Coordinates of C-alpha atoms and ligand atoms in Angstrom, one line a residue:
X1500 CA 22.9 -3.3 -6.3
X1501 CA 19.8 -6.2 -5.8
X1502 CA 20.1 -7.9 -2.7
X1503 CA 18.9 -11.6 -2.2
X1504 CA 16.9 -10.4 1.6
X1505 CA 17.8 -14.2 2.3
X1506 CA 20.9 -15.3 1.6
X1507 CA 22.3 -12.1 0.7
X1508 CA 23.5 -12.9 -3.0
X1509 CA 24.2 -9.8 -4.9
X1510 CA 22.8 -9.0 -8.6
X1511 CA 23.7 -5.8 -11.0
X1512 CA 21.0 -3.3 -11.2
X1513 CA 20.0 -3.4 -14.7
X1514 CA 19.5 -7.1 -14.5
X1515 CA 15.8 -8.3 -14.9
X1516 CA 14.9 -10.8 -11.9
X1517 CA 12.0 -11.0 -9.6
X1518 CA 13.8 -14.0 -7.7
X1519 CA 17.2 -14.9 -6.3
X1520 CA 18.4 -17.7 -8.9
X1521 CA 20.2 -19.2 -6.0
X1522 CA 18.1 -19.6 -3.0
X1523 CA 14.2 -18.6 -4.7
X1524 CA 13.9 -15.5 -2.4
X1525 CA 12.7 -12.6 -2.6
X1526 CA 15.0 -9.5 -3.5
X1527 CA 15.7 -6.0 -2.7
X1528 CA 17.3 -3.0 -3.8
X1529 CA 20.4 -1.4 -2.1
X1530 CA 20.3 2.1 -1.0
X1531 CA 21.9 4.2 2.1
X1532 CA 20.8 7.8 2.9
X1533 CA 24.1 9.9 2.5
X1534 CA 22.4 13.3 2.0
X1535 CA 21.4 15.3 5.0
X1536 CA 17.8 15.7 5.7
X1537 CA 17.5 20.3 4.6
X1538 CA 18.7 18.6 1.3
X1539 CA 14.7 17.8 0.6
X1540 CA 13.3 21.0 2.4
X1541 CA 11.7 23.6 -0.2
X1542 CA 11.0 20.8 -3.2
X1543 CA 7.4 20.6 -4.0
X1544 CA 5.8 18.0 -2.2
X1545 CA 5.6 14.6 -4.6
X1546 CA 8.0 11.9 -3.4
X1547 CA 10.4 13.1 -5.7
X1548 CA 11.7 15.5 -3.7
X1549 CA 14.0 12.1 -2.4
X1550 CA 15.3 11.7 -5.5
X1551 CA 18.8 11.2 -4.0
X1552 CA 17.2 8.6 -2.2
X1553 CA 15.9 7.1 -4.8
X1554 CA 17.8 4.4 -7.0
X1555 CA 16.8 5.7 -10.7
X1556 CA 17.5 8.7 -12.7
X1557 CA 14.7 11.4 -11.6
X1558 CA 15.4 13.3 -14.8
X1559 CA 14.0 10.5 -16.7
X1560 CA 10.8 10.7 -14.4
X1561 CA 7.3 9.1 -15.4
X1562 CA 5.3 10.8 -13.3
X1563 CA 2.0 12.1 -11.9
X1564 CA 3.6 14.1 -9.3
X1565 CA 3.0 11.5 -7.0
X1566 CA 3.2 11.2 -3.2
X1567 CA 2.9 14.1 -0.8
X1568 CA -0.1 13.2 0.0
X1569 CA -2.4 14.0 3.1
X1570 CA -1.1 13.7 6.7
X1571 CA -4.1 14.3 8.8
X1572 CA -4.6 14.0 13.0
X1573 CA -8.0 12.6 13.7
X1574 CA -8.9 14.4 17.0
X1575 CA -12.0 13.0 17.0
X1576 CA -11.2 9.4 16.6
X1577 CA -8.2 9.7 18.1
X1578 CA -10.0 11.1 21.5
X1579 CA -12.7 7.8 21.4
X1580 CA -9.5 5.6 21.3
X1581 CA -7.0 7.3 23.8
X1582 CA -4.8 7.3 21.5
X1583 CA -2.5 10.9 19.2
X1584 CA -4.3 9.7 15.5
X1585 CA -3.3 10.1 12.3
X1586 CA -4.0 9.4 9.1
X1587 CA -2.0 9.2 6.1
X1588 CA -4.1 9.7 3.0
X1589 CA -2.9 7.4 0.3
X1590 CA -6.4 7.7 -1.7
X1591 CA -4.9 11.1 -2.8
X1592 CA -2.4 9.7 -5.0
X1593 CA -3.0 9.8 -8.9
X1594 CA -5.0 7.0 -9.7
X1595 CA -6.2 7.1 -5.7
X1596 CA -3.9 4.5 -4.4
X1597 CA -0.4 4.0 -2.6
X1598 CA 0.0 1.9 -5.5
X1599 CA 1.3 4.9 -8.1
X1600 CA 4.3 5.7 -6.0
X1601 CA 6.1 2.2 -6.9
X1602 CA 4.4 2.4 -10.2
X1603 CA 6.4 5.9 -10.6
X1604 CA 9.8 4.3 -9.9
X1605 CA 8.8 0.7 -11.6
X1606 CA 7.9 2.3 -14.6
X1607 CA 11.2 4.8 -14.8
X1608 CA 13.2 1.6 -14.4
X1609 CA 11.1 -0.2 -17.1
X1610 CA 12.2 2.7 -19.7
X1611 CA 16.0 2.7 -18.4
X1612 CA 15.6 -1.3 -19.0
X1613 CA 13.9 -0.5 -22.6
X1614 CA 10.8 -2.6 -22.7
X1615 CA 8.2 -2.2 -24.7
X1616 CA 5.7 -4.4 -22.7
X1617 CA 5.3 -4.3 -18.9
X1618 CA 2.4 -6.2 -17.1
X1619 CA 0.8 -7.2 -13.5
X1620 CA -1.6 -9.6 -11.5
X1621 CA -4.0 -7.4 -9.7
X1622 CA -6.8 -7.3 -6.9
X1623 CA -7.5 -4.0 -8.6
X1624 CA -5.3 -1.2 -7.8
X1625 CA -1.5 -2.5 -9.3
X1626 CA -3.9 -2.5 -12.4
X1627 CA -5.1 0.9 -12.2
X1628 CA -2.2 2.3 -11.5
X1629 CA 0.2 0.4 -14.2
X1630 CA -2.8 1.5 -17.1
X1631 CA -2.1 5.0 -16.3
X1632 CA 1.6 4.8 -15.7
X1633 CA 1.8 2.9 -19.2
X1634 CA -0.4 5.6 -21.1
X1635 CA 1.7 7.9 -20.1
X1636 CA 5.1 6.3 -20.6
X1637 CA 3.6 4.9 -24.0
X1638 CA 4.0 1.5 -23.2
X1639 CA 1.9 -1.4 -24.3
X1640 CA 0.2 -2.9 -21.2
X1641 CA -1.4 -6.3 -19.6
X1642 CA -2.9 -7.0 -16.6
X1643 CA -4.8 -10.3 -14.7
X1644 CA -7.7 -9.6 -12.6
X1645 CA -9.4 -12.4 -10.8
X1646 CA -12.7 -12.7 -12.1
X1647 CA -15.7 -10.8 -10.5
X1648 CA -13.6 -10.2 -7.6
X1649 CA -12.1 -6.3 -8.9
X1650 CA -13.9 -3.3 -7.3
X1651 CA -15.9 -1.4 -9.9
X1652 CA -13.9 2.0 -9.9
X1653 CA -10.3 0.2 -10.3
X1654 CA -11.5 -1.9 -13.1
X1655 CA -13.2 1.2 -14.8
X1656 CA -9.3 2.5 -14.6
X1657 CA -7.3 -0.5 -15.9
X1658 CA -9.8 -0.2 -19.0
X1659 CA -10.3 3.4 -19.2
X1660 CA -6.7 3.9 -19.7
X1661 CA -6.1 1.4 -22.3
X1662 CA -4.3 -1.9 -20.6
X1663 CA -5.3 -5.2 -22.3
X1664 CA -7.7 -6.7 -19.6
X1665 CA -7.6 -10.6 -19.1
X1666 CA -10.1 -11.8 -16.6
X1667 CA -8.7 -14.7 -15.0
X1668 CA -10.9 -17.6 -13.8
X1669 CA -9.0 -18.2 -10.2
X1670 CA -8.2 -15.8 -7.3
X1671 CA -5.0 -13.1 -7.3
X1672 CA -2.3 -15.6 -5.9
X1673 CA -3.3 -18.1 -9.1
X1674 CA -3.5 -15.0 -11.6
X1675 CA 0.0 -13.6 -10.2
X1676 CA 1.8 -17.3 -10.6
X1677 CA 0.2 -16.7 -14.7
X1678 CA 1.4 -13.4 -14.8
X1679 CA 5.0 -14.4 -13.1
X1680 CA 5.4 -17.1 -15.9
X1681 CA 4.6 -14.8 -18.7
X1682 CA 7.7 -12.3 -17.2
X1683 CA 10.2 -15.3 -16.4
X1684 CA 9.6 -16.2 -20.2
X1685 CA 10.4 -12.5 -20.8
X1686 CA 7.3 -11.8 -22.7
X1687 CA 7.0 -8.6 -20.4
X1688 CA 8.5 -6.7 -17.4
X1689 CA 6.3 -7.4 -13.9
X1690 CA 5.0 -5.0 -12.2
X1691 CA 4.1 -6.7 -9.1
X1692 CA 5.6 -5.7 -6.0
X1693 CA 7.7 -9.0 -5.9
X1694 CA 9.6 -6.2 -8.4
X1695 CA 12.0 -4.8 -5.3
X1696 CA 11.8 -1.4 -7.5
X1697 CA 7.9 -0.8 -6.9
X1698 CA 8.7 -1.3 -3.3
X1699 CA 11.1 1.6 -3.3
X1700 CA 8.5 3.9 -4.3
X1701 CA 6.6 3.1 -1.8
X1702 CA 9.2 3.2 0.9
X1703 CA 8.6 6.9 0.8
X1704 CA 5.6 6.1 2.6
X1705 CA 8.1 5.9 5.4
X1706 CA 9.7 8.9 4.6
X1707 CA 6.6 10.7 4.6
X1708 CA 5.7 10.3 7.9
X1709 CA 8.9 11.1 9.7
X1710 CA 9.0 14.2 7.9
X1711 CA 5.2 15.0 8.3
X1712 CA 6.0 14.5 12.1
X1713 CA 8.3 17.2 12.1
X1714 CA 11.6 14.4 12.0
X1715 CA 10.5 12.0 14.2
X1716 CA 8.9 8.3 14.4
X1717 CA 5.4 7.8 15.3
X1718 CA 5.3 5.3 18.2
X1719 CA 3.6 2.7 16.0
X1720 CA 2.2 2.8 11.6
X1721 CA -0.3 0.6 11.0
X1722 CA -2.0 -0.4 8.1
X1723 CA -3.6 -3.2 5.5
X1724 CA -1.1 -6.3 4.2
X1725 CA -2.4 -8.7 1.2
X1726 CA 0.8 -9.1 -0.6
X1727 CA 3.1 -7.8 2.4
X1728 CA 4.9 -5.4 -0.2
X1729 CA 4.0 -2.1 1.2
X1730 CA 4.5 -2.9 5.2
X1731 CA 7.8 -4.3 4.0
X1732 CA 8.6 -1.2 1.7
X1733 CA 7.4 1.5 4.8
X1734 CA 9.7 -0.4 7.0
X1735 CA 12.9 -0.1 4.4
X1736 CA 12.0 3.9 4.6
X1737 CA 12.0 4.3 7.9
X1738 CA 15.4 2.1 8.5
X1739 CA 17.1 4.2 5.7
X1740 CA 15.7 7.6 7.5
X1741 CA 16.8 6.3 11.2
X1742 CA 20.2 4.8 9.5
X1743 CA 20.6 7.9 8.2
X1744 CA 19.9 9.5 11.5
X1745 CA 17.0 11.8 10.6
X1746 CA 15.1 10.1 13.7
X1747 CA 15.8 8.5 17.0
X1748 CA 12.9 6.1 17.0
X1749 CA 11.6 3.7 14.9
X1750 CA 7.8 2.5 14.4
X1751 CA 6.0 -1.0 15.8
X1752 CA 4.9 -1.8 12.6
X1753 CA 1.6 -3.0 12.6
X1754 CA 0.0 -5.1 9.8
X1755 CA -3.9 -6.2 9.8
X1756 CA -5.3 -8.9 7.9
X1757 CA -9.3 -9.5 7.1
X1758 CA -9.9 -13.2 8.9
X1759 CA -10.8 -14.8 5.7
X1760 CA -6.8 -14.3 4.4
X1761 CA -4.5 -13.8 6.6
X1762 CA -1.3 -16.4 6.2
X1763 CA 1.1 -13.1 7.7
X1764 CA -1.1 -12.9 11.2
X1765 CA -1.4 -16.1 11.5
X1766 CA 2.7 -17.1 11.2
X1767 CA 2.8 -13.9 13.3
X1768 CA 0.5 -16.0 16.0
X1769 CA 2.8 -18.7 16.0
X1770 CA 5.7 -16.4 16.4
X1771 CA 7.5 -18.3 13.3
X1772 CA 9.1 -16.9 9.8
X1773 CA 7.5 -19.9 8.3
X1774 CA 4.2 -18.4 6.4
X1775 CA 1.6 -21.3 5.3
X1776 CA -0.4 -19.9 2.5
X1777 CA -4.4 -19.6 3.0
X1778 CA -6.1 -22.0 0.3
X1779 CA -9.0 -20.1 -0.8
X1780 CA -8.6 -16.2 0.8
X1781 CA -12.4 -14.4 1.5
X1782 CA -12.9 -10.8 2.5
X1783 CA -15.0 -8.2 0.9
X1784 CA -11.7 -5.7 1.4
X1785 CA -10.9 -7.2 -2.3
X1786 CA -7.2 -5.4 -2.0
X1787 CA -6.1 -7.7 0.6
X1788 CA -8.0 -10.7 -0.7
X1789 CA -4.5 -12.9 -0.7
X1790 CA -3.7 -16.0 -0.1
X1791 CA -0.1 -16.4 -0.5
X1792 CA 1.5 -12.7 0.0
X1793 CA 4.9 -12.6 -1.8
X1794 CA 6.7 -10.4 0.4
X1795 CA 5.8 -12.7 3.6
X1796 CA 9.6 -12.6 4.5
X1797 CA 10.2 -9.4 4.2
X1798 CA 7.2 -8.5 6.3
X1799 CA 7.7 -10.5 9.3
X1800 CA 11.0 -9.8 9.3
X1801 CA 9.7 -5.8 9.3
X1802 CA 7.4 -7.1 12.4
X1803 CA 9.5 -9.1 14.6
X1804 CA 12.2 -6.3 14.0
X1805 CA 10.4 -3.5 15.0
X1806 CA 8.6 -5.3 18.1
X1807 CA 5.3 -4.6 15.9
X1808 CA 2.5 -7.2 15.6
X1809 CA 0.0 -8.8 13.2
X1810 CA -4.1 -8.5 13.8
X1811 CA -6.8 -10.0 12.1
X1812 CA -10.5 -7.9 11.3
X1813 CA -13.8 -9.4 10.1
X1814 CA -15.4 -7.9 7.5
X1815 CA -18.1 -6.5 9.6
X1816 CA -15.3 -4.8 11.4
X1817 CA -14.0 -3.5 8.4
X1818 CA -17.0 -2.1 7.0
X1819 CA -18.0 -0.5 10.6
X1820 CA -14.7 1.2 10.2
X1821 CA -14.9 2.1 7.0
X1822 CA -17.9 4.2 8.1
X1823 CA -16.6 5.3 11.3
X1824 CA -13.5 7.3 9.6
X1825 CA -15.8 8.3 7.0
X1826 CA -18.3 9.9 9.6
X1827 CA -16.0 10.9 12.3
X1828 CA -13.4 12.8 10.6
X1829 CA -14.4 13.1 7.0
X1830 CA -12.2 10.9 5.5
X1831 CA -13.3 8.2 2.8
X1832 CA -11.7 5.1 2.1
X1833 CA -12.2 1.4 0.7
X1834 CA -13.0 -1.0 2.7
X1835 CA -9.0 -2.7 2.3
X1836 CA -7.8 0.6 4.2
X1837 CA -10.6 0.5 7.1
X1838 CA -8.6 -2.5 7.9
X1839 CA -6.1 -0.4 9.8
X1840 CA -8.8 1.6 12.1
X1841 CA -10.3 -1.6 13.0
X1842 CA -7.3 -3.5 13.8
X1843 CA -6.1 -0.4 15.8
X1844 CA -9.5 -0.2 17.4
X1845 CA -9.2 -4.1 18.3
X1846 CA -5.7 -3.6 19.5
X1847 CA -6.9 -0.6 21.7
X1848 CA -10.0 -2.4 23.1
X1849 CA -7.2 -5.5 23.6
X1850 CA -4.9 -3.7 25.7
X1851 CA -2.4 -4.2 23.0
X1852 CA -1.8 -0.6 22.2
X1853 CA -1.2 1.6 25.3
X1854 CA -2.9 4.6 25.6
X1855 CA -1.4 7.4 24.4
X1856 CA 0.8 6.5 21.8
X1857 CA 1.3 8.0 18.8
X1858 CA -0.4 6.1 15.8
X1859 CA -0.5 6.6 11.8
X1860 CA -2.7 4.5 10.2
X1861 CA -1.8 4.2 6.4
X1862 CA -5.6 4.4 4.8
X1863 CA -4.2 3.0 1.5
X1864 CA -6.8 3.8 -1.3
X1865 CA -10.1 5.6 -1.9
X1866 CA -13.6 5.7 -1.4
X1867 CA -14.4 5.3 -4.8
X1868 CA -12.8 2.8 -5.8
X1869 CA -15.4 0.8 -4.6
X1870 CA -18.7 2.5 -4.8
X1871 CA -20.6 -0.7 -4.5
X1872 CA -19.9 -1.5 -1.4
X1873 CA -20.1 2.4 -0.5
X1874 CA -23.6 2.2 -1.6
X1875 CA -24.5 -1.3 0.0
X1876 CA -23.6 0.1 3.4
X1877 CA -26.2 3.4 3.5
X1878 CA -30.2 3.6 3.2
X1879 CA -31.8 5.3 -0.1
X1880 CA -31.5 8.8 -0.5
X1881 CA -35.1 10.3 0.3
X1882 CA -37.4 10.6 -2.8
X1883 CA -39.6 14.0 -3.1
X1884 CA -40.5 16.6 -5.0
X1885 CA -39.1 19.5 -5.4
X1886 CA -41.6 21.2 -2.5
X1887 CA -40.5 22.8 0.4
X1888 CA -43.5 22.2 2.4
X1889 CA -42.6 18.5 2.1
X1890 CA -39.0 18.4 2.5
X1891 CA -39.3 21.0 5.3
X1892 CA -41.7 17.9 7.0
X1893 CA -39.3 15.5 6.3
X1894 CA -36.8 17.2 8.0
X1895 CA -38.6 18.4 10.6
X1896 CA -39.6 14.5 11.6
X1897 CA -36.5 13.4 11.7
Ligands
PLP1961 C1 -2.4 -3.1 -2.6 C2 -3.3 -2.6 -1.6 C3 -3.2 -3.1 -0.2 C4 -2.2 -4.2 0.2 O1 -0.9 -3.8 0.0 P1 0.2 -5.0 0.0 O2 1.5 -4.3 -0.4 O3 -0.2 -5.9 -1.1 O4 0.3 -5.6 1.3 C5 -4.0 -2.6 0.7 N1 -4.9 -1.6 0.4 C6 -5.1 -1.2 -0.8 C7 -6.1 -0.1 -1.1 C8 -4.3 -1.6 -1.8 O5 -4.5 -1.2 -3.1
ZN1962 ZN1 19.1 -16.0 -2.2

């Protein structure tokens, strides 16, 4: 069953809609937990092993082998903050974002549904990940990128594996309304996360890091919102796993936004549901370059409900992050993900996290996706010859 989050109307599950025809809202997808929690003990380790939990057939898979990804404690980091710090490595994933686990279940549904077209509106990464998740499915495949705003590496991806690439003059939120159109006239199957069966892909998220912890909640996740799908998708897991009563906590979930676009923070500020769209979003963390994020709803409702908050970075926080996870503890990410250390470091510097607690940050994509801005932030690599003598010098003066 597809559940109107608003006004609750109720759709069948093989119906195509990305919005509730009465009301306009945004939808999800009904599920309750009603396996016990060895059920999923001694499965290899891709999200798949929740397959009960999971609302399509798992023997009609498209697949990477997805999820399971990383759970590392920062000691380090964690130690500077006073704070227990981990981090949950979604660059791992197949294409090297979160992005492939709702692209897993989106695209099993879009084979159960029969289409022979599916498509997206990207920042960069729901492209990557639908080109590859296409290619292997065999379907045919567009996506909308908003001109010379795409990190190199994901672009290189959406290409590589074969989608047909339009480059949209406008930002996301304009190239997404496009795309939108294109699936309400049923030209092809959306792939967005306003699609409520990406989001249960992503859910696992959630799952993840109750069982990574050994069965219980962290005392807060944090992590980067543009369209608000994935902090709304971690929350579902963790209310299915604690429904279910795998856990007896639950998480403050904490979203960060880069200054330049952040409509969720700021409705968050004013302690409303009532999200005013940014006109013309700016950040150099091009994943969460969004003006008006789709899933606004279900994300504050994720917030308010779990006594979390909302936190906004500027981009030279973000990039000093970036470098300090990178540095500290080993761990490379895009500048999108950094979002979460900096806002956690904010928060920890504002008295708004107590010291102590227990905090996964979601680092939601890789280094490489954007090796420009990688580059940008170091100095040249020395220059020499191949002479000992020399290099010996060099590193002798240093
Ligand atoms: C998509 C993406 C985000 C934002 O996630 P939303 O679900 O749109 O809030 C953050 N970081 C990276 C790396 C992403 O690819
Ligand atoms: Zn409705």
């Amino acid at each position: 069953m597809i559940r109107c989050v608003s006004c609750g109307e109720e759709y069948e599950d093989d119906e195509v809609i990305y919005n509730c025809k009465k009301c306009g809202s945004v939808l999800e997808v009904e599920m309750e937990v009603d396996v016990p929690k060895s059920t999923f003990e001694g499965r290899r380790d891709n999200l798949w092993k929740y397959k009960e939990c999971l609302p399509v057939d798992a023997d009609k898979r498209v697949s990477l082998d997805e999820g399971g990804t990383p759970f590392c404690r920062c000691e380090k980091l964690g130690k500077e903050l006073g704070i227990d710090l981990y981090v949950k490595v979604e660059g791992s994933n197949p294409t090297g974002s979160f992005k492939d686990r709702g692209m897993t279940i989106g695209m099993t549904k879009a084979m159960m549904l029969g289409v022979d077209t599916v498509g997206c509106a990207s920042t960069g990464n729901t492209s990557a990940s639908l080109a590859a998740y296409a290619a292997r499915a065999g379907l045919r495949c567009a996506v909308f990128l908003p001109a010379g705003k795409v990190a190199l590496g994901k672009l290189a991806q959406a290409m590589f594996h074969g989608a047909e690439v339009f480059s949209i003059n406008g930002n996301f939120d304009e190239a997404l309304e496009a795309m939108t159109q294109l699936a309400r006239e049923k030209y092809l199957y959306l792939l967005n996360s306003i699609n409520p069966f990406r989001l249960e892909g992503q859910k696992t998220i959630g799952y993840e890091i109750v069982h990574d912890l050994g069965w219980e909640s962290p005392d807060r996740i944090v992590l980067p919102v543009g369209n608000a799908g994935n902090i709304s998708a971690i929350w579902k897991g963790i209310t299915e796993f604690h429904n279910a009563g795998f856990m007896d906590d639950v998480p403050m979930m904490t979203g960060i936004q880069a200054e330049g676009a952040c409509p969720i923070a700021n409705a968050y500020r004013d302690n409303t549901m009532d999200m005013v769209p940014v006109e013309n979003p700016e950040t150099i963390a091009t994943a969460i370059r969004i003006g008006a994020p789709v899933s606004a709803v279900k994300a504050l409702r994720a917030i308010y409900d779990s006594n979390g908050m909302a936190e906004t970075v500027t981009d030279e926080e973000i990039l000093a992050a970036q470098k300090l996870l990178a540095r500290t503890e080993g761990v490379g990410v895009e500048p999108a993900s950094a979002a979460s250390i900096a806002g956690l470091k904010k928060l920890v510097e504002q008295g708004d996290v107590d010291k102590g607690e227990r905090v996964v940050c979601v680092v939601t994509g890789h280094l490489l996706k954007d090796p420009n801005t990688a580059i940008d932030a170091c100095v040249d690599p020395v220059q020499v010859d191949a002479d000992i003598d020399k290099i010996k010098e060099i590193l002798l003066n240093k």
